[in-house]
Short mmCIF file of N, CA, C and O in Angstrom, two decimals:
data_model
loop_
_atom_site.label_atom_id
_atom_site.label_comp_id
_atom_site.label_asym_id
_atom_site.label_seq_id
_atom_site.Cartn_x
_atom_site.Cartn_y
_atom_site.Cartn_z
N MET A 1288 0.78 -1.15 0.06
CA MET A 1288 0.05 0.17 0.00
C MET A 1288 0.86 1.27 0.03
O MET A 1288 0.49 2.39 -0.53
N LEU A 1289 1.89 1.21 0.54
CA LEU A 1289 2.95 2.36 0.89
C LEU A 1289 3.37 2.81 -0.76
O LEU A 1289 3.46 3.94 -1.09
N LEU A 1290 3.66 1.78 -1.41
CA LEU A 1290 4.22 2.03 -3.00
C LEU A 1290 3.11 2.40 -3.69
O LEU A 1290 2.98 3.31 -4.68
N CYS A 1291 1.77 2.03 -3.44
CA CYS A 1291 0.78 2.67 -4.21
C CYS A 1291 0.51 4.00 -3.78
O CYS A 1291 0.14 4.83 -4.80
N GLY A 1292 0.80 4.21 -2.62
CA GLY A 1292 0.58 5.76 -2.08
C GLY A 1292 1.62 6.65 -2.65
O GLY A 1292 1.40 7.78 -3.07
N VAL A 1293 2.92 6.10 -2.85
CA VAL A 1293 4.07 6.77 -3.44
C VAL A 1293 3.65 7.06 -4.97
O VAL A 1293 3.63 8.01 -5.49
N GLY A 1294 3.05 6.21 -5.64
CA GLY A 1294 2.41 6.37 -7.02
C GLY A 1294 1.35 7.24 -7.25
O GLY A 1294 1.45 8.21 -7.85
N LEU A 1295 0.49 7.45 -6.07
CA LEU A 1295 -0.61 8.34 -6.21
C LEU A 1295 0.11 9.76 -6.15
O LEU A 1295 -0.36 10.79 -6.70
N VAL A 1296 1.01 9.87 -5.24
CA VAL A 1296 1.61 11.27 -4.95
C VAL A 1296 2.19 11.68 -6.26
O VAL A 1296 2.12 12.93 -6.82
N ALA A 1297 3.06 10.66 -6.75
CA ALA A 1297 3.85 11.01 -8.03
C ALA A 1297 2.97 11.28 -9.15
O ALA A 1297 3.17 12.22 -9.94
N GLY A 1298 1.85 10.59 -9.18
CA GLY A 1298 0.76 10.61 -10.33
C GLY A 1298 -0.01 12.03 -10.06
O GLY A 1298 -0.18 12.65 -11.31
N GLY A 1299 -0.20 12.64 -9.11
CA GLY A 1299 -0.84 13.79 -8.92
C GLY A 1299 0.27 14.83 -9.50
O GLY A 1299 -0.28 15.74 -10.28
N TRP A 1300 1.43 14.92 -9.08
CA TRP A 1300 2.31 15.79 -9.74
C TRP A 1300 2.65 15.71 -11.32
O TRP A 1300 2.70 16.70 -11.84
N ILE A 1301 2.71 14.40 -11.76
CA ILE A 1301 2.77 14.30 -13.07
C ILE A 1301 1.68 14.74 -13.61
O ILE A 1301 1.71 15.16 -14.83
N GLY A 1302 0.64 14.48 -13.15
CA GLY A 1302 -0.74 14.74 -13.94
C GLY A 1302 -0.89 16.15 -13.92
O GLY A 1302 -1.25 16.79 -15.02
N GLY A 1303 -0.46 16.96 -13.02
CA GLY A 1303 -0.65 18.45 -13.16
C GLY A 1303 0.21 18.81 -14.12
O GLY A 1303 -0.06 19.70 -14.97
N ARG A 1304 1.27 18.36 -14.27
CA ARG A 1304 2.57 18.81 -15.28
C ARG A 1304 2.02 18.60 -16.60
O ARG A 1304 2.21 19.35 -17.46
N LEU A 1305 1.55 17.33 -16.88
CA LEU A 1305 0.83 17.03 -18.33
C LEU A 1305 -0.25 17.98 -18.48
O LEU A 1305 -0.49 18.36 -19.71
N ALA A 1306 -0.97 18.23 -17.55
CA ALA A 1306 -2.34 19.00 -17.69
C ALA A 1306 -1.78 20.75 -18.41
O ALA A 1306 -2.69 21.15 -19.08
N ASP A 1307 -0.70 21.06 -17.93
CA ASP A 1307 -0.10 22.02 -18.44
C ASP A 1307 0.41 22.24 -19.90
O ASP A 1307 0.46 23.16 -20.46
N GLY A 1308 0.55 20.84 -20.51
CA GLY A 1308 0.98 20.81 -21.63
C GLY A 1308 -0.22 20.30 -22.58
O GLY A 1308 -1.06 21.19 -22.82
N GLN A 1309 0.09 19.34 -23.32
CA GLN A 1309 -0.96 18.82 -24.35
C GLN A 1309 -1.77 17.86 -23.54
O GLN A 1309 -1.82 16.86 -23.62
N LEU A 1310 -3.08 18.46 -23.00
CA LEU A 1310 -3.96 17.84 -22.27
C LEU A 1310 -4.56 16.70 -22.88
O LEU A 1310 -4.74 15.72 -22.29
N ASP A 1311 -5.23 16.90 -24.03
CA ASP A 1311 -5.77 15.86 -24.85
C ASP A 1311 -5.08 14.55 -25.07
O ASP A 1311 -5.49 13.53 -24.90
N LYS A 1312 -3.80 14.75 -25.58
CA LYS A 1312 -2.92 13.72 -25.81
C LYS A 1312 -2.45 12.96 -24.60
O LYS A 1312 -2.45 11.79 -24.45
N ALA A 1313 -2.25 13.75 -23.40
CA ALA A 1313 -1.76 13.17 -22.23
C ALA A 1313 -3.07 12.30 -21.58
O ALA A 1313 -2.82 11.33 -21.02
N LEU A 1314 -4.28 12.89 -21.67
CA LEU A 1314 -5.38 11.98 -21.37
C LEU A 1314 -5.79 10.75 -21.99
O LEU A 1314 -5.62 9.75 -21.31
N LEU A 1315 -5.45 10.72 -23.43
CA LEU A 1315 -5.65 9.40 -24.16
C LEU A 1315 -4.41 8.37 -23.63
O LEU A 1315 -4.63 7.24 -23.59
N LEU A 1316 -3.18 9.22 -23.59
CA LEU A 1316 -2.04 8.28 -23.49
C LEU A 1316 -2.03 7.59 -22.01
O LEU A 1316 -1.89 6.41 -21.79
N THR A 1317 -2.45 8.44 -20.97
CA THR A 1317 -2.63 7.90 -19.62
C THR A 1317 -3.72 6.83 -19.61
O THR A 1317 -3.37 5.73 -18.85
N LEU A 1318 -4.75 6.98 -20.30
CA LEU A 1318 -5.73 5.95 -20.29
C LEU A 1318 -5.38 4.76 -20.71
O LEU A 1318 -5.46 3.68 -20.35
N ALA A 1319 -4.57 4.79 -21.99
CA ALA A 1319 -3.94 3.66 -22.58
C ALA A 1319 -2.81 2.83 -21.78
O ALA A 1319 -3.00 1.81 -21.55
N LEU A 1320 -2.12 3.63 -20.90
CA LEU A 1320 -1.04 2.90 -20.27
C LEU A 1320 -1.77 2.29 -18.91
O LEU A 1320 -1.40 1.57 -18.41
N LEU A 1321 -2.92 3.11 -18.32
CA LEU A 1321 -3.54 2.49 -17.40
C LEU A 1321 -4.15 1.14 -17.83
O LEU A 1321 -3.90 -0.02 -16.85
N CYS A 1322 -4.68 0.88 -18.84
CA CYS A 1322 -5.41 -0.32 -19.34
C CYS A 1322 -4.26 -1.39 -19.52
O CYS A 1322 -4.41 -2.38 -19.22
N ALA A 1323 -3.13 -0.89 -20.08
CA ALA A 1323 -2.02 -1.90 -20.54
C ALA A 1323 -1.48 -2.35 -19.08
O ALA A 1323 -1.04 -3.33 -18.68
N SER A 1324 -1.32 -1.39 -18.09
CA SER A 1324 -0.68 -1.87 -16.68
C SER A 1324 -1.61 -2.55 -15.80
O SER A 1324 -1.26 -3.49 -15.38
N LEU A 1325 -3.03 -2.63 -16.11
CA LEU A 1325 -3.99 -3.44 -15.53
C LEU A 1325 -3.92 -4.67 -16.18
O LEU A 1325 -3.92 -5.89 -15.47
N ILE A 1326 -3.66 -5.01 -17.29
CA ILE A 1326 -3.53 -6.09 -18.07
C ILE A 1326 -2.07 -6.93 -17.58
O ILE A 1326 -2.36 -8.22 -17.26
N ALA A 1327 -1.24 -6.21 -17.48
CA ALA A 1327 0.14 -6.70 -16.94
C ALA A 1327 -0.09 -7.08 -15.62
O ALA A 1327 0.57 -8.08 -15.09
N PHE A 1328 -0.82 -6.25 -14.93
CA PHE A 1328 -0.99 -6.75 -13.33
C PHE A 1328 -1.57 -8.22 -13.35
O PHE A 1328 -1.27 -8.99 -12.50
N CYS A 1329 -2.71 -8.47 -14.16
CA CYS A 1329 -3.40 -9.56 -14.13
C CYS A 1329 -2.36 -10.72 -14.26
O CYS A 1329 -2.16 -11.82 -13.77
N LEU A 1330 -1.33 -10.61 -15.48
CA LEU A 1330 -0.49 -11.68 -15.99
C LEU A 1330 0.73 -11.73 -14.93
O LEU A 1330 1.27 -12.74 -14.89
N LEU A 1331 1.00 -10.76 -14.18
CA LEU A 1331 2.16 -10.72 -13.35
C LEU A 1331 2.02 -10.67 -11.84
O LEU A 1331 3.07 -10.45 -11.13
N ALA A 1332 0.69 -10.66 -11.42
CA ALA A 1332 0.68 -10.36 -10.03
C ALA A 1332 1.20 -11.47 -9.15
O ALA A 1332 1.47 -11.14 -7.85
N ALA A 1333 1.36 -12.55 -9.60
CA ALA A 1333 1.88 -13.67 -8.71
C ALA A 1333 3.52 -13.29 -8.48
O ALA A 1333 3.98 -14.11 -7.39
N ARG A 1334 3.99 -12.75 -9.30
CA ARG A 1334 5.63 -12.22 -8.88
C ARG A 1334 5.48 -11.02 -8.30
O ARG A 1334 5.34 -9.96 -8.80
N LEU A 1335 6.03 -11.23 -6.88
CA LEU A 1335 5.98 -9.98 -6.03
C LEU A 1335 6.71 -8.78 -6.51
O LEU A 1335 6.13 -7.56 -6.59
N PRO A 1336 7.82 -8.88 -7.06
CA PRO A 1336 8.69 -7.57 -7.65
C PRO A 1336 7.69 -6.92 -8.67
O PRO A 1336 7.59 -5.61 -8.72
N PHE A 1337 7.26 -7.69 -9.49
CA PHE A 1337 6.39 -7.07 -10.62
C PHE A 1337 4.98 -6.45 -10.06
O PHE A 1337 4.58 -5.28 -10.33
N ALA A 1338 4.21 -7.14 -9.17
CA ALA A 1338 3.25 -6.89 -8.65
C ALA A 1338 3.52 -5.36 -7.94
O ALA A 1338 2.46 -4.51 -7.89
N LEU A 1339 4.54 -5.12 -7.06
CA LEU A 1339 5.07 -4.05 -6.41
C LEU A 1339 5.11 -2.83 -7.25
O LEU A 1339 4.54 -1.76 -7.17
N ALA A 1340 5.86 -3.15 -8.39
CA ALA A 1340 6.06 -2.19 -9.46
C ALA A 1340 4.81 -1.74 -10.20
O ALA A 1340 4.54 -0.55 -10.30
N LEU A 1341 3.94 -2.57 -10.46
CA LEU A 1341 2.68 -2.41 -11.29
C LEU A 1341 1.80 -1.55 -10.27
O LEU A 1341 0.81 -0.57 -10.74
N MET A 1342 1.80 -1.96 -9.03
CA MET A 1342 0.86 -1.09 -7.98
C MET A 1342 1.35 0.22 -7.93
O MET A 1342 0.52 1.12 -7.95
N THR A 1343 2.61 0.64 -8.03
CA THR A 1343 3.06 1.91 -7.79
C THR A 1343 2.80 2.64 -9.21
O THR A 1343 2.34 3.76 -8.99
N LEU A 1344 2.74 1.78 -10.27
CA LEU A 1344 2.37 2.32 -11.63
C LEU A 1344 1.19 2.83 -11.69
O LEU A 1344 0.63 3.88 -12.12
N TRP A 1345 0.16 1.73 -11.37
CA TRP A 1345 -1.24 2.04 -11.38
C TRP A 1345 -1.52 3.10 -10.45
O TRP A 1345 -2.51 3.98 -10.92
N GLY A 1346 -1.21 3.13 -9.27
CA GLY A 1346 -1.32 4.47 -8.53
C GLY A 1346 -1.02 5.76 -9.08
O GLY A 1346 -1.69 6.85 -9.18
N ALA A 1347 0.09 5.76 -9.76
CA ALA A 1347 0.64 7.04 -10.48
C ALA A 1347 -0.23 7.44 -11.96
O ALA A 1347 -0.64 8.44 -11.89
N LEU A 1348 -0.65 6.38 -12.50
CA LEU A 1348 -1.57 6.60 -13.59
C LEU A 1348 -2.77 7.01 -13.31
O LEU A 1348 -3.54 7.82 -13.89
N ALA A 1349 -3.44 6.34 -12.30
CA ALA A 1349 -4.68 6.56 -11.80
C ALA A 1349 -4.86 8.02 -11.41
O ALA A 1349 -6.04 8.64 -11.67
N PHE A 1350 -4.00 8.51 -10.48
CA PHE A 1350 -4.21 9.88 -9.89
C PHE A 1350 -3.76 10.80 -11.12
O PHE A 1350 -4.02 11.85 -11.20
N ALA A 1351 -2.64 10.63 -11.99
CA ALA A 1351 -2.49 11.45 -13.30
C ALA A 1351 -3.76 11.56 -14.04
O ALA A 1351 -4.17 12.73 -14.35
N LEU A 1352 -4.53 10.55 -14.16
CA LEU A 1352 -5.81 10.56 -14.82
C LEU A 1352 -6.83 11.58 -14.18
O LEU A 1352 -7.58 12.29 -14.84
N CYS A 1353 -6.79 11.35 -12.91
CA CYS A 1353 -7.75 12.33 -12.22
C CYS A 1353 -7.47 13.75 -12.28
O CYS A 1353 -8.35 14.55 -12.39
N MET A 1354 -6.11 14.01 -12.21
CA MET A 1354 -5.67 15.61 -12.44
C MET A 1354 -6.07 15.85 -13.93
O MET A 1354 -6.51 17.07 -14.15
N LEU A 1355 -5.94 14.98 -14.83
CA LEU A 1355 -6.07 15.38 -16.31
C LEU A 1355 -7.63 15.59 -16.44
O LEU A 1355 -7.95 16.63 -17.08
N LEU A 1356 -8.32 14.74 -15.91
CA LEU A 1356 -9.87 14.91 -15.82
C LEU A 1356 -10.30 16.05 -15.30
O LEU A 1356 -11.34 16.70 -15.95
N GLN A 1357 -9.82 16.40 -14.22
CA GLN A 1357 -10.40 17.47 -13.44
C GLN A 1357 -9.98 18.76 -14.23
O GLN A 1357 -10.83 19.68 -14.37
N THR A 1358 -8.80 18.92 -14.78
CA THR A 1358 -8.38 20.02 -15.44
C THR A 1358 -9.29 20.07 -16.75
O THR A 1358 -9.53 21.29 -16.98
N LEU A 1359 -9.39 19.13 -17.40
CA LEU A 1359 -10.28 19.25 -18.61
C LEU A 1359 -11.84 19.69 -18.32
O LEU A 1359 -12.28 20.75 -19.02
N ALA A 1360 -12.30 19.29 -17.17
CA ALA A 1360 -13.55 19.76 -16.73
C ALA A 1360 -13.64 21.19 -16.33
O ALA A 1360 -14.77 21.78 -16.61
N ILE A 1361 -12.70 21.54 -15.75
CA ILE A 1361 -12.63 22.99 -15.40
C ILE A 1361 -12.32 23.93 -16.60
O ILE A 1361 -13.01 25.11 -16.69
N ARG A 1362 -11.71 23.53 -17.50
CA ARG A 1362 -11.40 24.24 -18.61
C ARG A 1362 -12.62 24.49 -19.54
O ARG A 1362 -12.79 25.38 -20.17
N LEU A 1363 -13.29 23.45 -19.54
CA LEU A 1363 -14.38 23.35 -20.38
C LEU A 1363 -15.78 24.01 -19.86
O LEU A 1363 -16.63 24.42 -20.30
N ALA A 1364 -15.58 24.36 -18.36
CA ALA A 1364 -16.88 24.80 -17.79
C ALA A 1364 -17.05 26.11 -17.78
O ALA A 1364 -18.30 26.75 -17.52
N GLY A 1365 -16.27 26.99 -18.26
CA GLY A 1365 -16.24 28.29 -18.27
C GLY A 1365 -16.56 28.99 -16.91
O GLY A 1365 -15.81 28.64 -15.89
N ASP A 1366 -17.55 29.70 -16.88
CA ASP A 1366 -18.03 30.22 -15.63
C ASP A 1366 -18.50 29.46 -14.30
O ASP A 1366 -18.70 29.54 -13.20
N ALA A 1367 -18.61 28.08 -14.91
CA ALA A 1367 -19.32 27.10 -13.94
C ALA A 1367 -18.20 25.97 -13.50
O ALA A 1367 -18.32 25.02 -13.29
N ALA A 1368 -17.02 26.57 -13.28
CA ALA A 1368 -15.80 25.65 -12.79
C ALA A 1368 -16.10 24.90 -11.68
O ALA A 1368 -15.75 23.64 -11.31
N VAL A 1369 -16.63 25.64 -10.75
CA VAL A 1369 -16.96 24.91 -9.50
C VAL A 1369 -18.08 23.96 -9.26
O VAL A 1369 -17.75 22.82 -8.89
N GLN A 1370 -18.98 24.11 -10.20
CA GLN A 1370 -20.03 23.04 -10.45
C GLN A 1370 -19.50 21.79 -11.21
O GLN A 1370 -19.67 20.86 -10.80
N ALA A 1371 -18.57 22.27 -12.23
CA ALA A 1371 -17.92 21.13 -13.15
C ALA A 1371 -17.12 20.33 -12.21
O ALA A 1371 -17.02 19.02 -12.26
N SER A 1372 -16.35 21.06 -11.36
CA SER A 1372 -15.31 20.54 -10.46
C SER A 1372 -16.27 19.30 -9.55
O SER A 1372 -15.65 18.08 -9.28
N ALA A 1373 -17.17 19.87 -8.74
CA ALA A 1373 -18.09 19.10 -7.95
C ALA A 1373 -18.75 17.83 -8.60
O ALA A 1373 -18.51 16.68 -8.40
N PHE A 1374 -19.02 18.23 -9.90
CA PHE A 1374 -19.53 16.98 -10.75
C PHE A 1374 -18.65 15.88 -11.05
O PHE A 1374 -19.07 14.75 -11.01
N ASN A 1375 -17.45 16.47 -11.42
CA ASN A 1375 -16.25 15.53 -11.65
C ASN A 1375 -16.06 14.61 -10.44
O ASN A 1375 -15.69 13.31 -10.82
N VAL A 1376 -15.92 15.28 -9.68
CA VAL A 1376 -15.44 14.40 -8.21
C VAL A 1376 -16.72 13.27 -8.00
O VAL A 1376 -16.38 12.36 -7.70
N GLY A 1377 -17.82 13.65 -8.05
CA GLY A 1377 -19.04 12.99 -8.12
C GLY A 1377 -18.94 11.71 -9.08
O GLY A 1377 -19.23 10.59 -8.71
N ALA A 1378 -18.40 12.05 -10.32
CA ALA A 1378 -18.40 10.96 -11.22
C ALA A 1378 -17.08 10.17 -10.89
O ALA A 1378 -17.36 8.93 -11.22
N PHE A 1379 -16.03 10.46 -10.37
CA PHE A 1379 -15.08 9.71 -9.81
C PHE A 1379 -15.65 8.68 -8.80
O PHE A 1379 -15.40 7.40 -9.06
N ASN A 1380 -16.33 9.25 -7.77
CA ASN A 1380 -16.98 8.25 -6.76
C ASN A 1380 -17.65 7.25 -7.26
O ASN A 1380 -17.77 6.06 -6.97
N LEU A 1381 -18.80 7.68 -8.38
CA LEU A 1381 -19.57 6.73 -8.86
C LEU A 1381 -18.84 5.60 -9.93
O LEU A 1381 -19.26 4.58 -9.57
N GLY A 1382 -17.74 6.24 -10.42
CA GLY A 1382 -16.86 4.91 -11.22
C GLY A 1382 -16.40 4.05 -10.20
O GLY A 1382 -16.23 3.03 -10.52
N ASN A 1383 -15.67 4.55 -8.88
CA ASN A 1383 -15.10 3.75 -7.89
C ASN A 1383 -16.27 2.82 -7.52
O ASN A 1383 -15.97 1.61 -7.37
N ALA A 1384 -17.33 3.18 -7.07
CA ALA A 1384 -18.54 2.31 -6.75
C ALA A 1384 -18.76 1.26 -7.76
O ALA A 1384 -18.79 0.17 -7.48
N LEU A 1385 -19.06 1.85 -9.05
CA LEU A 1385 -19.31 1.01 -10.15
C LEU A 1385 -18.26 -0.28 -10.24
O LEU A 1385 -18.48 -1.37 -10.31
N GLY A 1386 -16.86 0.03 -10.05
CA GLY A 1386 -16.04 -0.81 -10.40
C GLY A 1386 -15.99 -1.71 -9.16
O GLY A 1386 -15.72 -2.95 -9.45
N ALA A 1387 -16.12 -1.50 -8.23
CA ALA A 1387 -16.31 -2.31 -6.95
C ALA A 1387 -17.31 -3.24 -7.20
O ALA A 1387 -17.54 -4.45 -6.68
N TRP A 1388 -18.71 -2.70 -7.44
CA TRP A 1388 -19.69 -3.36 -7.53
C TRP A 1388 -19.56 -4.64 -8.74
O TRP A 1388 -19.93 -5.79 -8.52
N LEU A 1389 -19.05 -4.16 -9.92
CA LEU A 1389 -18.68 -5.20 -10.82
C LEU A 1389 -17.82 -6.23 -10.45
O LEU A 1389 -17.77 -7.43 -10.82
N ALA A 1390 -16.64 -5.81 -9.61
CA ALA A 1390 -15.64 -6.70 -9.20
C ALA A 1390 -16.31 -7.77 -8.24
O ALA A 1390 -16.12 -8.93 -8.31
N GLY A 1391 -17.14 -7.24 -7.46
CA GLY A 1391 -18.08 -8.13 -6.59
C GLY A 1391 -18.79 -9.06 -7.41
O GLY A 1391 -18.77 -10.19 -6.71
N ILE A 1392 -19.51 -8.82 -8.40
CA ILE A 1392 -20.29 -9.86 -9.28
C ILE A 1392 -19.39 -10.66 -9.73
O ILE A 1392 -19.65 -12.03 -9.78
N LEU A 1393 -18.14 -10.06 -10.36
CA LEU A 1393 -17.17 -11.15 -10.84
C LEU A 1393 -16.84 -12.22 -10.00
O LEU A 1393 -16.76 -13.42 -10.11
N LEU A 1394 -16.57 -11.69 -8.70
CA LEU A 1394 -15.88 -12.73 -7.68
C LEU A 1394 -16.85 -13.59 -7.34
O LEU A 1394 -16.85 -14.66 -6.86
N SER A 1395 -18.22 -13.27 -7.04
CA SER A 1395 -19.37 -13.83 -6.52
C SER A 1395 -19.70 -15.07 -7.54
O SER A 1395 -20.31 -15.92 -7.18
N HIS A 1396 -19.52 -14.70 -8.76
CA HIS A 1396 -19.70 -15.89 -9.73
C HIS A 1396 -18.53 -16.80 -10.23
O HIS A 1396 -18.36 -17.33 -11.35
N GLY A 1397 -17.60 -16.69 -9.16
CA GLY A 1397 -16.46 -17.66 -9.36
C GLY A 1397 -15.05 -17.12 -9.94
O GLY A 1397 -14.04 -17.81 -9.97
N GLY A 1398 -15.06 -15.79 -10.33
CA GLY A 1398 -13.77 -15.20 -10.52
C GLY A 1398 -12.81 -15.15 -9.59
O GLY A 1398 -13.17 -15.31 -8.36
N VAL A 1399 -11.50 -14.83 -10.01
CA VAL A 1399 -10.48 -14.91 -8.96
C VAL A 1399 -10.12 -13.65 -9.18
O VAL A 1399 -10.48 -12.66 -9.94
N LEU A 1400 -9.42 -13.06 -7.85
CA LEU A 1400 -9.03 -11.68 -7.71
C LEU A 1400 -8.26 -11.05 -8.84
O LEU A 1400 -8.32 -10.03 -9.13
N GLU A 1401 -7.32 -11.91 -9.43
CA GLU A 1401 -6.58 -11.29 -10.51
C GLU A 1401 -7.42 -10.89 -11.67
O GLU A 1401 -6.94 -9.81 -12.36
N GLN A 1402 -8.50 -11.52 -11.73
CA GLN A 1402 -9.37 -11.14 -12.99
C GLN A 1402 -10.04 -9.67 -12.86
O GLN A 1402 -10.43 -9.26 -13.67
N THR A 1403 -9.94 -9.40 -11.54
CA THR A 1403 -10.65 -7.90 -11.32
C THR A 1403 -9.79 -6.89 -12.00
O THR A 1403 -10.26 -5.87 -12.51
N SER A 1404 -8.40 -7.22 -12.03
CA SER A 1404 -7.76 -6.16 -12.97
C SER A 1404 -8.13 -6.21 -14.51
O SER A 1404 -7.89 -4.96 -15.09
N LEU A 1405 -8.24 -7.26 -14.85
CA LEU A 1405 -8.79 -7.39 -16.18
C LEU A 1405 -10.26 -6.63 -16.42
O LEU A 1405 -10.28 -5.93 -17.54
N LEU A 1406 -11.05 -6.76 -15.50
CA LEU A 1406 -12.21 -5.95 -15.64
C LEU A 1406 -12.10 -4.45 -15.57
O LEU A 1406 -12.51 -3.66 -16.54
N ALA A 1407 -11.09 -3.95 -14.77
CA ALA A 1407 -10.61 -2.77 -14.72
C ALA A 1407 -9.96 -2.24 -16.07
O ALA A 1407 -10.28 -1.03 -16.51
N ALA A 1408 -9.34 -3.15 -16.61
CA ALA A 1408 -8.60 -2.83 -17.84
C ALA A 1408 -9.69 -2.76 -19.10
O ALA A 1408 -9.49 -1.59 -19.88
N GLY A 1409 -10.79 -3.41 -18.87
CA GLY A 1409 -11.82 -3.51 -19.89
C GLY A 1409 -12.64 -1.94 -19.70
O GLY A 1409 -12.96 -1.31 -20.67
N LEU A 1410 -12.98 -1.76 -18.66
CA LEU A 1410 -13.28 -0.36 -18.27
C LEU A 1410 -12.61 0.77 -18.69
O LEU A 1410 -13.14 1.82 -19.44
N ALA A 1411 -11.12 0.53 -18.63
CA ALA A 1411 -10.37 1.81 -19.18
C ALA A 1411 -10.27 1.79 -20.43
O ALA A 1411 -10.30 2.88 -20.91
N GLY A 1412 -10.31 0.57 -21.23
CA GLY A 1412 -10.38 0.36 -22.50
C GLY A 1412 -11.72 0.93 -23.15
O GLY A 1412 -11.51 1.58 -24.32
N LEU A 1413 -12.72 0.93 -22.53
CA LEU A 1413 -13.91 1.49 -22.85
C LEU A 1413 -14.11 3.08 -22.96
O LEU A 1413 -14.65 3.70 -23.76
N ALA A 1414 -13.18 3.45 -22.04
CA ALA A 1414 -13.22 5.03 -21.71
C ALA A 1414 -12.27 5.38 -22.99
O ALA A 1414 -12.65 6.79 -23.17
N LEU A 1415 -11.48 4.87 -23.50
CA LEU A 1415 -10.46 5.34 -24.51
C LEU A 1415 -11.38 6.03 -25.79
O LEU A 1415 -11.28 7.26 -26.01
N PRO A 1416 -12.28 5.13 -26.39
CA PRO A 1416 -13.05 5.79 -27.55
C PRO A 1416 -14.00 6.95 -27.05
O PRO A 1416 -14.20 7.87 -27.70
N LEU A 1417 -14.55 6.67 -25.72
CA LEU A 1417 -15.53 7.83 -25.29
C LEU A 1417 -14.71 8.90 -24.90
O LEU A 1417 -15.24 10.19 -25.45
N ALA A 1418 -13.53 8.96 -24.50
CA ALA A 1418 -12.69 10.06 -24.14
C ALA A 1418 -12.26 10.77 -25.54
O ALA A 1418 -12.35 12.04 -25.66
N SER A 1419 -12.12 9.86 -26.65
CA SER A 1419 -11.75 10.59 -28.00
C SER A 1419 -12.98 11.18 -28.52
O SER A 1419 -12.55 12.34 -29.07
N LEU A 1420 -13.94 10.70 -28.52
CA LEU A 1420 -15.35 11.39 -28.90
C LEU A 1420 -15.45 12.79 -27.96
O LEU A 1420 -15.78 13.66 -28.86
N ALA A 1421 -15.34 12.68 -26.84
CA ALA A 1421 -15.61 13.70 -26.17
C ALA A 1421 -14.61 14.72 -26.37
O ALA A 1421 -15.02 16.05 -26.52
N LEU A 1422 -13.30 14.52 -26.57
CA LEU A 1422 -12.50 15.50 -26.93
C LEU A 1422 -12.41 16.09 -27.97
O LEU A 1422 -12.26 17.34 -28.33
N ALA A 1423 -12.94 15.19 -29.15
CA ALA A 1423 -13.39 15.88 -30.56
C ALA A 1423 -14.39 16.91 -30.50
O ALA A 1423 -14.50 17.61 -31.27
N SER A 1424 -15.48 16.46 -29.85
CA SER A 1424 -16.44 17.01 -29.79
C SER A 1424 -16.33 18.63 -29.16
O SER A 1424 -16.84 19.57 -29.35
N ALA A 1425 -15.51 18.55 -27.83
CA ALA A 1425 -15.21 19.67 -27.12
C ALA A 1425 -14.33 20.74 -27.96
O ALA A 1425 -14.25 21.82 -27.88
N ALA A 1426 -13.66 20.21 -29.09
CA ALA A 1426 -12.76 20.97 -29.90
C ALA A 1426 -13.45 21.80 -30.87
O ALA A 1426 -12.97 22.85 -31.34
N LYS A 1427 -14.68 21.20 -31.18
CA LYS A 1427 -15.60 21.81 -32.13
C LYS A 1427 -16.26 23.30 -31.45
O LYS A 1427 -16.82 23.29 -30.49
N PRO A 1428 -15.89 24.28 -32.23
CA PRO A 1428 -16.74 25.68 -31.85
C PRO A 1428 -18.11 25.59 -31.57
O PRO A 1428 -18.51 26.34 -30.68
N ASN A 1429 -18.77 24.71 -32.26
CA ASN A 1429 -20.35 24.83 -31.97
C ASN A 1429 -20.78 23.72 -31.00
O ASN A 1429 -21.96 23.14 -30.87
N SER A 1430 -19.73 23.01 -30.25
CA SER A 1430 -19.99 21.88 -29.45
C SER A 1430 -20.77 22.40 -28.38
O SER A 1430 -20.94 23.60 -27.70
N ALA A 1431 -21.85 21.58 -27.69
CA ALA A 1431 -22.71 22.02 -26.63
C ALA A 1431 -21.72 22.37 -25.46
O ALA A 1431 -22.03 23.19 -24.67
N CYS A 1432 -20.70 21.66 -25.39
CA CYS A 1432 -19.68 21.88 -24.20
C CYS A 1432 -19.16 23.51 -24.22
O CYS A 1432 -19.04 24.04 -23.23
N MET A 1433 -19.18 23.84 -25.33
CA MET A 1433 -18.58 25.31 -25.48
C MET A 1433 -19.65 26.28 -25.48
O MET A 1433 -19.35 27.44 -25.31
N ARG A 1434 -20.99 26.11 -25.64
CA ARG A 1434 -22.11 27.10 -25.79
C ARG A 1434 -22.27 27.74 -24.52
O ARG A 1434 -22.83 28.67 -24.37
N ALA A 1435 -21.99 26.92 -23.58
CA ALA A 1435 -22.52 27.54 -22.12
C ALA A 1435 -21.77 28.53 -21.41
O ALA A 1435 -20.81 29.29 -21.86
#
């Protein structure tokens, strides 16, 4: 857990730095790397050094993603930055609860613990095309996101 915490702190810093640069590319790359690291965790969790390294990486990528999404929400919100930030935090919590619920279903139907990281990778994989569509839509001047 300590290494995951180190990853979270590092990810917060890295995400903040990436958000100041090319936010869209950083967001998509972070999602892709998160997906890949979760698949790697399923495959390598039985080997302690790999499991520890991947937990640290997971923490860094997850928190970097949080910073990137929060920055994007605030940038798109215009005068409603506080509301967008609050909604975004609520969406994070809903996502956490949904992931735990789906993992519980997987485990209650005979799945093993390592498979939960594949489930998480699948959710991150689903987020990639959705994020691409959202970013493309937000970039259009007539986008509903930009009208407010």
